[in-house]
XYZ file of C-alpha atoms in Angstrom:
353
model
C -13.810 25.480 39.874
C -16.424 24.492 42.544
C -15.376 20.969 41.443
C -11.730 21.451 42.035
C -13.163 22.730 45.556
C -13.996 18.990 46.617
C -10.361 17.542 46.258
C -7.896 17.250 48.696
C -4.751 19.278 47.708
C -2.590 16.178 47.636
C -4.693 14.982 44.308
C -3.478 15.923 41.061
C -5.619 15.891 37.422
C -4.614 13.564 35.034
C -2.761 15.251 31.992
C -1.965 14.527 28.737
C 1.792 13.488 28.897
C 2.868 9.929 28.495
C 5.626 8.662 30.939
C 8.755 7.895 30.367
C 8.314 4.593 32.974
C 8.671 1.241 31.520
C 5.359 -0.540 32.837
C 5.709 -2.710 35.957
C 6.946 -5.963 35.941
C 8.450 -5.644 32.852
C 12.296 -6.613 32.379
C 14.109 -5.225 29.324
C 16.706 -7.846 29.145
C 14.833 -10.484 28.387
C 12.633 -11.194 25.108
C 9.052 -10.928 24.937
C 7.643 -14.044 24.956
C 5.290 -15.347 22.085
C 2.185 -17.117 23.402
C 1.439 -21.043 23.256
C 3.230 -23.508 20.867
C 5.014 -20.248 18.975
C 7.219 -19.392 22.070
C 10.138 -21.862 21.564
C 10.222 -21.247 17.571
C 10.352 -17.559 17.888
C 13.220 -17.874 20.576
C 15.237 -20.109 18.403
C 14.674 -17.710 15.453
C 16.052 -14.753 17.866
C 19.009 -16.734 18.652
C 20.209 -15.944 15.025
C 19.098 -12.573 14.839
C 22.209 -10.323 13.802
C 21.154 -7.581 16.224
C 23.283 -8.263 19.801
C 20.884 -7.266 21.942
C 18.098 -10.082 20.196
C 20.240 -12.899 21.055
C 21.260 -11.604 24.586
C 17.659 -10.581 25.247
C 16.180 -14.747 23.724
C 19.187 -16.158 25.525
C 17.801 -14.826 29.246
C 14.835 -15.675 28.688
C 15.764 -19.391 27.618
C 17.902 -19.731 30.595
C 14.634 -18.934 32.443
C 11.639 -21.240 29.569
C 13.993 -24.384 29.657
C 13.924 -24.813 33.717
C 10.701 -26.308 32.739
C 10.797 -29.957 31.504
C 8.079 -29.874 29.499
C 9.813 -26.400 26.998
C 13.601 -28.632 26.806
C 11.346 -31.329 24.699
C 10.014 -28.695 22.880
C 13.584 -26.604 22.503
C 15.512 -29.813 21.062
C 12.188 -30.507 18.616
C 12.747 -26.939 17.005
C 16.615 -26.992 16.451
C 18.133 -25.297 19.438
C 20.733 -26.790 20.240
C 21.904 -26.688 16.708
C 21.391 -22.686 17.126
C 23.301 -22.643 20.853
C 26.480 -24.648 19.369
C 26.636 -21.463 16.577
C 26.494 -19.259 19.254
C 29.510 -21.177 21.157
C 31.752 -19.237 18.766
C 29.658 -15.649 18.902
C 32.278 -12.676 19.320
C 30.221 -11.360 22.357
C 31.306 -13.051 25.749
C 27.642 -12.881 27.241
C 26.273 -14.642 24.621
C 29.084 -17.528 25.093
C 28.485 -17.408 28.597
C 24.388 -17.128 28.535
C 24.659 -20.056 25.445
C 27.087 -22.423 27.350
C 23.818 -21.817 30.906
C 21.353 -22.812 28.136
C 23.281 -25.988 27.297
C 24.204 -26.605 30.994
C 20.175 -26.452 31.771
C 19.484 -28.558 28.902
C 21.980 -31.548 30.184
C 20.149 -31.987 33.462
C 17.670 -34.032 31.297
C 18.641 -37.378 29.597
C 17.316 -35.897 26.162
C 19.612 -33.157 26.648
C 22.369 -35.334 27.240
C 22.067 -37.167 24.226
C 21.012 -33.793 21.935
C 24.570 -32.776 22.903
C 26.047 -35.804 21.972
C 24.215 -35.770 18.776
C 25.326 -32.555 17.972
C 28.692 -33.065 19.054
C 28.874 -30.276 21.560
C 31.460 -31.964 23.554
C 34.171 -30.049 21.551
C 32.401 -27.138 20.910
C 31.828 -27.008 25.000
C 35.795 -27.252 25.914
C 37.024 -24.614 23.415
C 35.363 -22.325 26.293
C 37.563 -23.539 28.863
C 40.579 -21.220 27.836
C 37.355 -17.865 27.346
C 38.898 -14.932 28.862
C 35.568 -14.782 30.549
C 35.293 -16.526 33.675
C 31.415 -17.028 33.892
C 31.777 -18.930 30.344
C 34.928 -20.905 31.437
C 32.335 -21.532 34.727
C 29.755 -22.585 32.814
C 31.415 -24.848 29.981
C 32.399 -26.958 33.099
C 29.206 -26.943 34.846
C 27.900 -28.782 30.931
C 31.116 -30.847 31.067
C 30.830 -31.760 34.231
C 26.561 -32.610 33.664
C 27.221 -34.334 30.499
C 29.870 -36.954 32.064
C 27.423 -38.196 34.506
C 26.181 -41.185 31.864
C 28.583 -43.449 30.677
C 28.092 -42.334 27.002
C 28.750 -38.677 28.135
C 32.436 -39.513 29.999
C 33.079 -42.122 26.651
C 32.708 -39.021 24.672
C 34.722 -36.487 26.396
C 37.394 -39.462 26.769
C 37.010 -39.486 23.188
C 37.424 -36.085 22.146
C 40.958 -36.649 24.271
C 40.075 -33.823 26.411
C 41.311 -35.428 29.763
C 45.150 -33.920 29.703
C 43.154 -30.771 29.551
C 41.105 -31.159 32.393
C 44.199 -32.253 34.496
C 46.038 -28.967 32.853
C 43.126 -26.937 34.421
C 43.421 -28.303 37.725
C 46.619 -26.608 38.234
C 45.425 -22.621 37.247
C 41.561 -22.503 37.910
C 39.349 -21.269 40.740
C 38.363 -23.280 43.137
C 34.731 -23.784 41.907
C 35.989 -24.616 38.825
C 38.383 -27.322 40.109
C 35.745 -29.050 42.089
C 33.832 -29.355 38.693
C 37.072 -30.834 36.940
C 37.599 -33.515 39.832
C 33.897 -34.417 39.230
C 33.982 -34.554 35.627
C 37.410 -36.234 35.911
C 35.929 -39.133 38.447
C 33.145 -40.246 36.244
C 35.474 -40.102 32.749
C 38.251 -42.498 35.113
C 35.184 -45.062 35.653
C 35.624 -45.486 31.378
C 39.324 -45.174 31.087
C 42.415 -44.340 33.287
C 45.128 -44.647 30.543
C 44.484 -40.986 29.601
C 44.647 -39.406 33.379
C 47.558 -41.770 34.154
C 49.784 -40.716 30.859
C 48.812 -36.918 31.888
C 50.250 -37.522 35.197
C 46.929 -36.737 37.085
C 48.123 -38.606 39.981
C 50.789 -36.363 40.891
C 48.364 -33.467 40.639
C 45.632 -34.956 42.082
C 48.052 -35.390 44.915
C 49.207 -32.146 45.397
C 45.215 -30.792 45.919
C 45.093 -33.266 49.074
C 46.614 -30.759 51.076
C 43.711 -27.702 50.150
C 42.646 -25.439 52.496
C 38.322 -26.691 51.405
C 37.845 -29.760 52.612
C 35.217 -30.495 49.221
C 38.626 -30.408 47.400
C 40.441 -32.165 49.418
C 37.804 -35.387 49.577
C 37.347 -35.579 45.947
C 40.843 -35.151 44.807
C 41.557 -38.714 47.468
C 38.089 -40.054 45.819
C 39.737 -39.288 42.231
C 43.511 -41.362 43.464
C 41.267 -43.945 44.347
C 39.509 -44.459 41.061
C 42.733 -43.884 39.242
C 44.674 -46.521 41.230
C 42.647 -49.669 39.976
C 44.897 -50.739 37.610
C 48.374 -51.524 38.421
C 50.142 -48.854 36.743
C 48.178 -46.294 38.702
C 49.074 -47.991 42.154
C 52.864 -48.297 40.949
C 52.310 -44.650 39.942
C 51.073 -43.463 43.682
C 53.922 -45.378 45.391
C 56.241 -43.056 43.404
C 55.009 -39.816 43.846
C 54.066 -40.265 47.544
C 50.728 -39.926 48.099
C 50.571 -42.533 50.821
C 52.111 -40.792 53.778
C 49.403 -37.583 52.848
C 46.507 -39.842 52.867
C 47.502 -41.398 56.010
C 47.419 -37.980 57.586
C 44.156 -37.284 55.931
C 42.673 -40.137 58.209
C 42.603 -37.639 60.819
C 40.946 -35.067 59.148
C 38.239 -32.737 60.683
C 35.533 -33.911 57.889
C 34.177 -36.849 57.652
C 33.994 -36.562 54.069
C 37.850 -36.670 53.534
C 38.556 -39.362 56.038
C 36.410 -41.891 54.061
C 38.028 -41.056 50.397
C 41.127 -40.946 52.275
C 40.859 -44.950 53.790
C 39.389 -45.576 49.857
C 42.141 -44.731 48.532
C 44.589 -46.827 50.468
C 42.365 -49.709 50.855
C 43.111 -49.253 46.386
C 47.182 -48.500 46.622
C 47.465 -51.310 48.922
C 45.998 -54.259 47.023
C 50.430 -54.370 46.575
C 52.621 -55.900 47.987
C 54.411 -52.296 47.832
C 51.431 -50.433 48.622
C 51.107 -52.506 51.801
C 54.310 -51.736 52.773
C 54.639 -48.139 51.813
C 51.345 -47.773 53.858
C 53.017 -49.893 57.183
C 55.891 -47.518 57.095
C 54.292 -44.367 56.343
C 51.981 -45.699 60.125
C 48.485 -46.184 58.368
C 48.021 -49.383 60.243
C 47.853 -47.234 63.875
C 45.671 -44.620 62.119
C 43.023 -46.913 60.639
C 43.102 -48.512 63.997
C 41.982 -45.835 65.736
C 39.574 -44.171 62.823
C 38.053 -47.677 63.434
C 37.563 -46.897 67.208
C 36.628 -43.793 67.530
C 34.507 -42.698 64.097
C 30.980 -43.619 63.743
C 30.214 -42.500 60.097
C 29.394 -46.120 58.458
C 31.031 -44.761 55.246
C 34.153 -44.103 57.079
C 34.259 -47.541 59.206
C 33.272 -49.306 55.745
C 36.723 -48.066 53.948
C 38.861 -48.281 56.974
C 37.562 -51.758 57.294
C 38.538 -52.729 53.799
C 41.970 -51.119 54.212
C 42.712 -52.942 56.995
C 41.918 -55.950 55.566
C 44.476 -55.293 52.502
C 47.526 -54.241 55.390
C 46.345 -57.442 57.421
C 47.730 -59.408 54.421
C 51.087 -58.545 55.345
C 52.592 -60.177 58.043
C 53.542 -57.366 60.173
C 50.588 -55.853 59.844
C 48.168 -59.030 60.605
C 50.081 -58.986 64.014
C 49.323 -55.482 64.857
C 45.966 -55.639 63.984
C 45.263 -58.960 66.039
C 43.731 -56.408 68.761
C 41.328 -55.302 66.575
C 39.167 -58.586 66.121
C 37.315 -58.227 69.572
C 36.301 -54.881 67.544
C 35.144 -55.805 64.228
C 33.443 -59.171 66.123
C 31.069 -56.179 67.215
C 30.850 -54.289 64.175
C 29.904 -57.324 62.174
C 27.309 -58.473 64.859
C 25.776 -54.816 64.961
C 26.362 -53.308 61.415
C 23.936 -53.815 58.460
C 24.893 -56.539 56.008
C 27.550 -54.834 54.275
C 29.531 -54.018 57.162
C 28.885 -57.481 58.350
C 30.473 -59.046 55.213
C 33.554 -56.489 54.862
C 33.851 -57.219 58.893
C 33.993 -60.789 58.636
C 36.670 -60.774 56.001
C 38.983 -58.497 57.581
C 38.673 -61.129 60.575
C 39.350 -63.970 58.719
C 42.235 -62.411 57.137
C 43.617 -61.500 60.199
C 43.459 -64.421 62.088
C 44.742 -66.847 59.273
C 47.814 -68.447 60.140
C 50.073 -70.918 57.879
């Protein structure tokens, strides 16, 4: 009692019951993690735990191990990805979703990549693009989209024929999702065209150039452009009209778009019925003045090369003959790119028979 005396009324004893509190710093939705060298093999062994909550619980804390370099060497050596691809097909849509981040973490490295070629994932990976779940349909693009970035990744998916699908999706999908298509769909194009062309990507591809975000808009021009190298595909944007909405992208707000935009007809109009689909639809007056009035050297660099293909016509060589005082200064000025793309359009301009 005389001890109780000495405290200050806001102190309490200790007693005897145990709290209900988890301790601090402690989150229940991830697993615990085993120390040293026996972390990755007891995560891989939760992944085919039959309890739910395991594998939810070893999946978060994956997506959180593997952002280390080092722990994805040490994840393929013990048979994950053998264990994620299972798990691809679980009937719980946050353990797709959660397995599909794993595999999208684990294709930012090169031995990712080719784990997930090994494994052949690539199919696996696109059965997810029709999950009711949007975060999985999110993520199996995000790993699409990672995986295409080495020519062995976009052979693969060009393999596994998935490229009518990606065009399919393109026409019903978010926005974030589309951007990830047009990306996957540009480096797959750099391997083969014949697929995008037979699934009439063009025509899609062409109806995106008039979205209301400009990141859309850019890449779906950057896609015509890589999808018109061959003949067929230039034939292909004649028809369908994409010309006279790329022209009108040249005066676009971004940057961005009015570079892809000049790419792409600088590809259509390698013609003779590009060229003059481009002359009538005014693209010679447009590049003219995106030539005198934009600064961006990636913007200058594709109008340049456009203008050289419309200067090859004869009607358009003798509207253009204003523009050599122009590109005399650009070539004397610009680095040595712009001085060799310059110098060409000026010799093709001023040729006469």
């Amino acid at each position: 009692n005389e001890y109780k005396s000495y405290l200050s009324p806001d102190i309490k004893m200790a007693t005897t019951r145990i709290t209900t509190a988890l301790p601090p710093n402690i989150d229940i939705t991830k697993a615990e993690l085993a120390y040293g060298n026996g972390m990755l093999p007891k995560l891989n062994r939760q992944l085919g735990a039959p309890e739910l909550i395991t594998r939810q619980r070893a999946l978060n804390a994956l997506c959180d191990v593997l952002h280390n370099p080092e722990h994805v060497s040490a994840a393929l050596e013990v048979g994950a990805v053998a264990s994620l691809k299972s798990l691809l097909q679980d009937a719980d849509g946050t353990v797709r979703w959660k397995a599909t981040e794993v595999i999208y973490i684990i294709s930012n490295h090169a031995i990712g990549r080719a784990a997930i070629l090994e494994y052949k994932l690539i199919t696996p990976i696109s059965v997810l693009f029709d999950d009711e779940h949007l975060d999985a349909r999110l993520m199996s693009h995000r790993a699409m989209e990672s995986v295409s970035h080495t020519v062995q990744g976009a052979g693969g998916i060009v393999d596994a024929t998935l490229i009518a699908k990606l065009v399919e999706k393109l026409q019903m999908e978010t926005d974030d999702i589309k951007e990830l298509v047009l990306d996957t769909l540009h480096y797959c194009m750099k391997v083969n065209t014949s697929q995008a062309l037979n699934a009439s990507a063009i025509e899609v591809f062409t109806s995106l150039l008039g979205h209301k975000m400009w990141e859309i808009r850019s890449k779906a021009a950057r896609d015509i452009m890589d999808i018109t190298f061959p003949l067929k595909g230039k034939q292909e944007a004649v028809r369908v009209g994409c010309i006279p909405i790329l022209v009108n992208l040249l005066a676009d707000e971004v940057f961005h778009v009015r570079a892809q935009a000049a790419g792409a007809l600088m590809s259509i109009a390698i013609t003779t019925e590009g060229k003059k689909e481009s002359i009538k639809s005014g693209a010679v007056r447009s590049l003219m003045n995106l030539l005198q009035s934009d600064e961006h050297s990636e913007v200058r660099l594709n109008a340049i090369k456009a203008i050289t293909m419309l200067a090859e016509d004869p009607s358009g060589r003798i509207e253009l003959g204003q523009m050599v005082p122009l590109l005399e200064g650009i070539k004397n000025t610009g680095g040595p790119m712009m001085h060799k793309v310059a110098s060409t359009a000026i010799k093709v301009i001023t040729w006469r028979p």
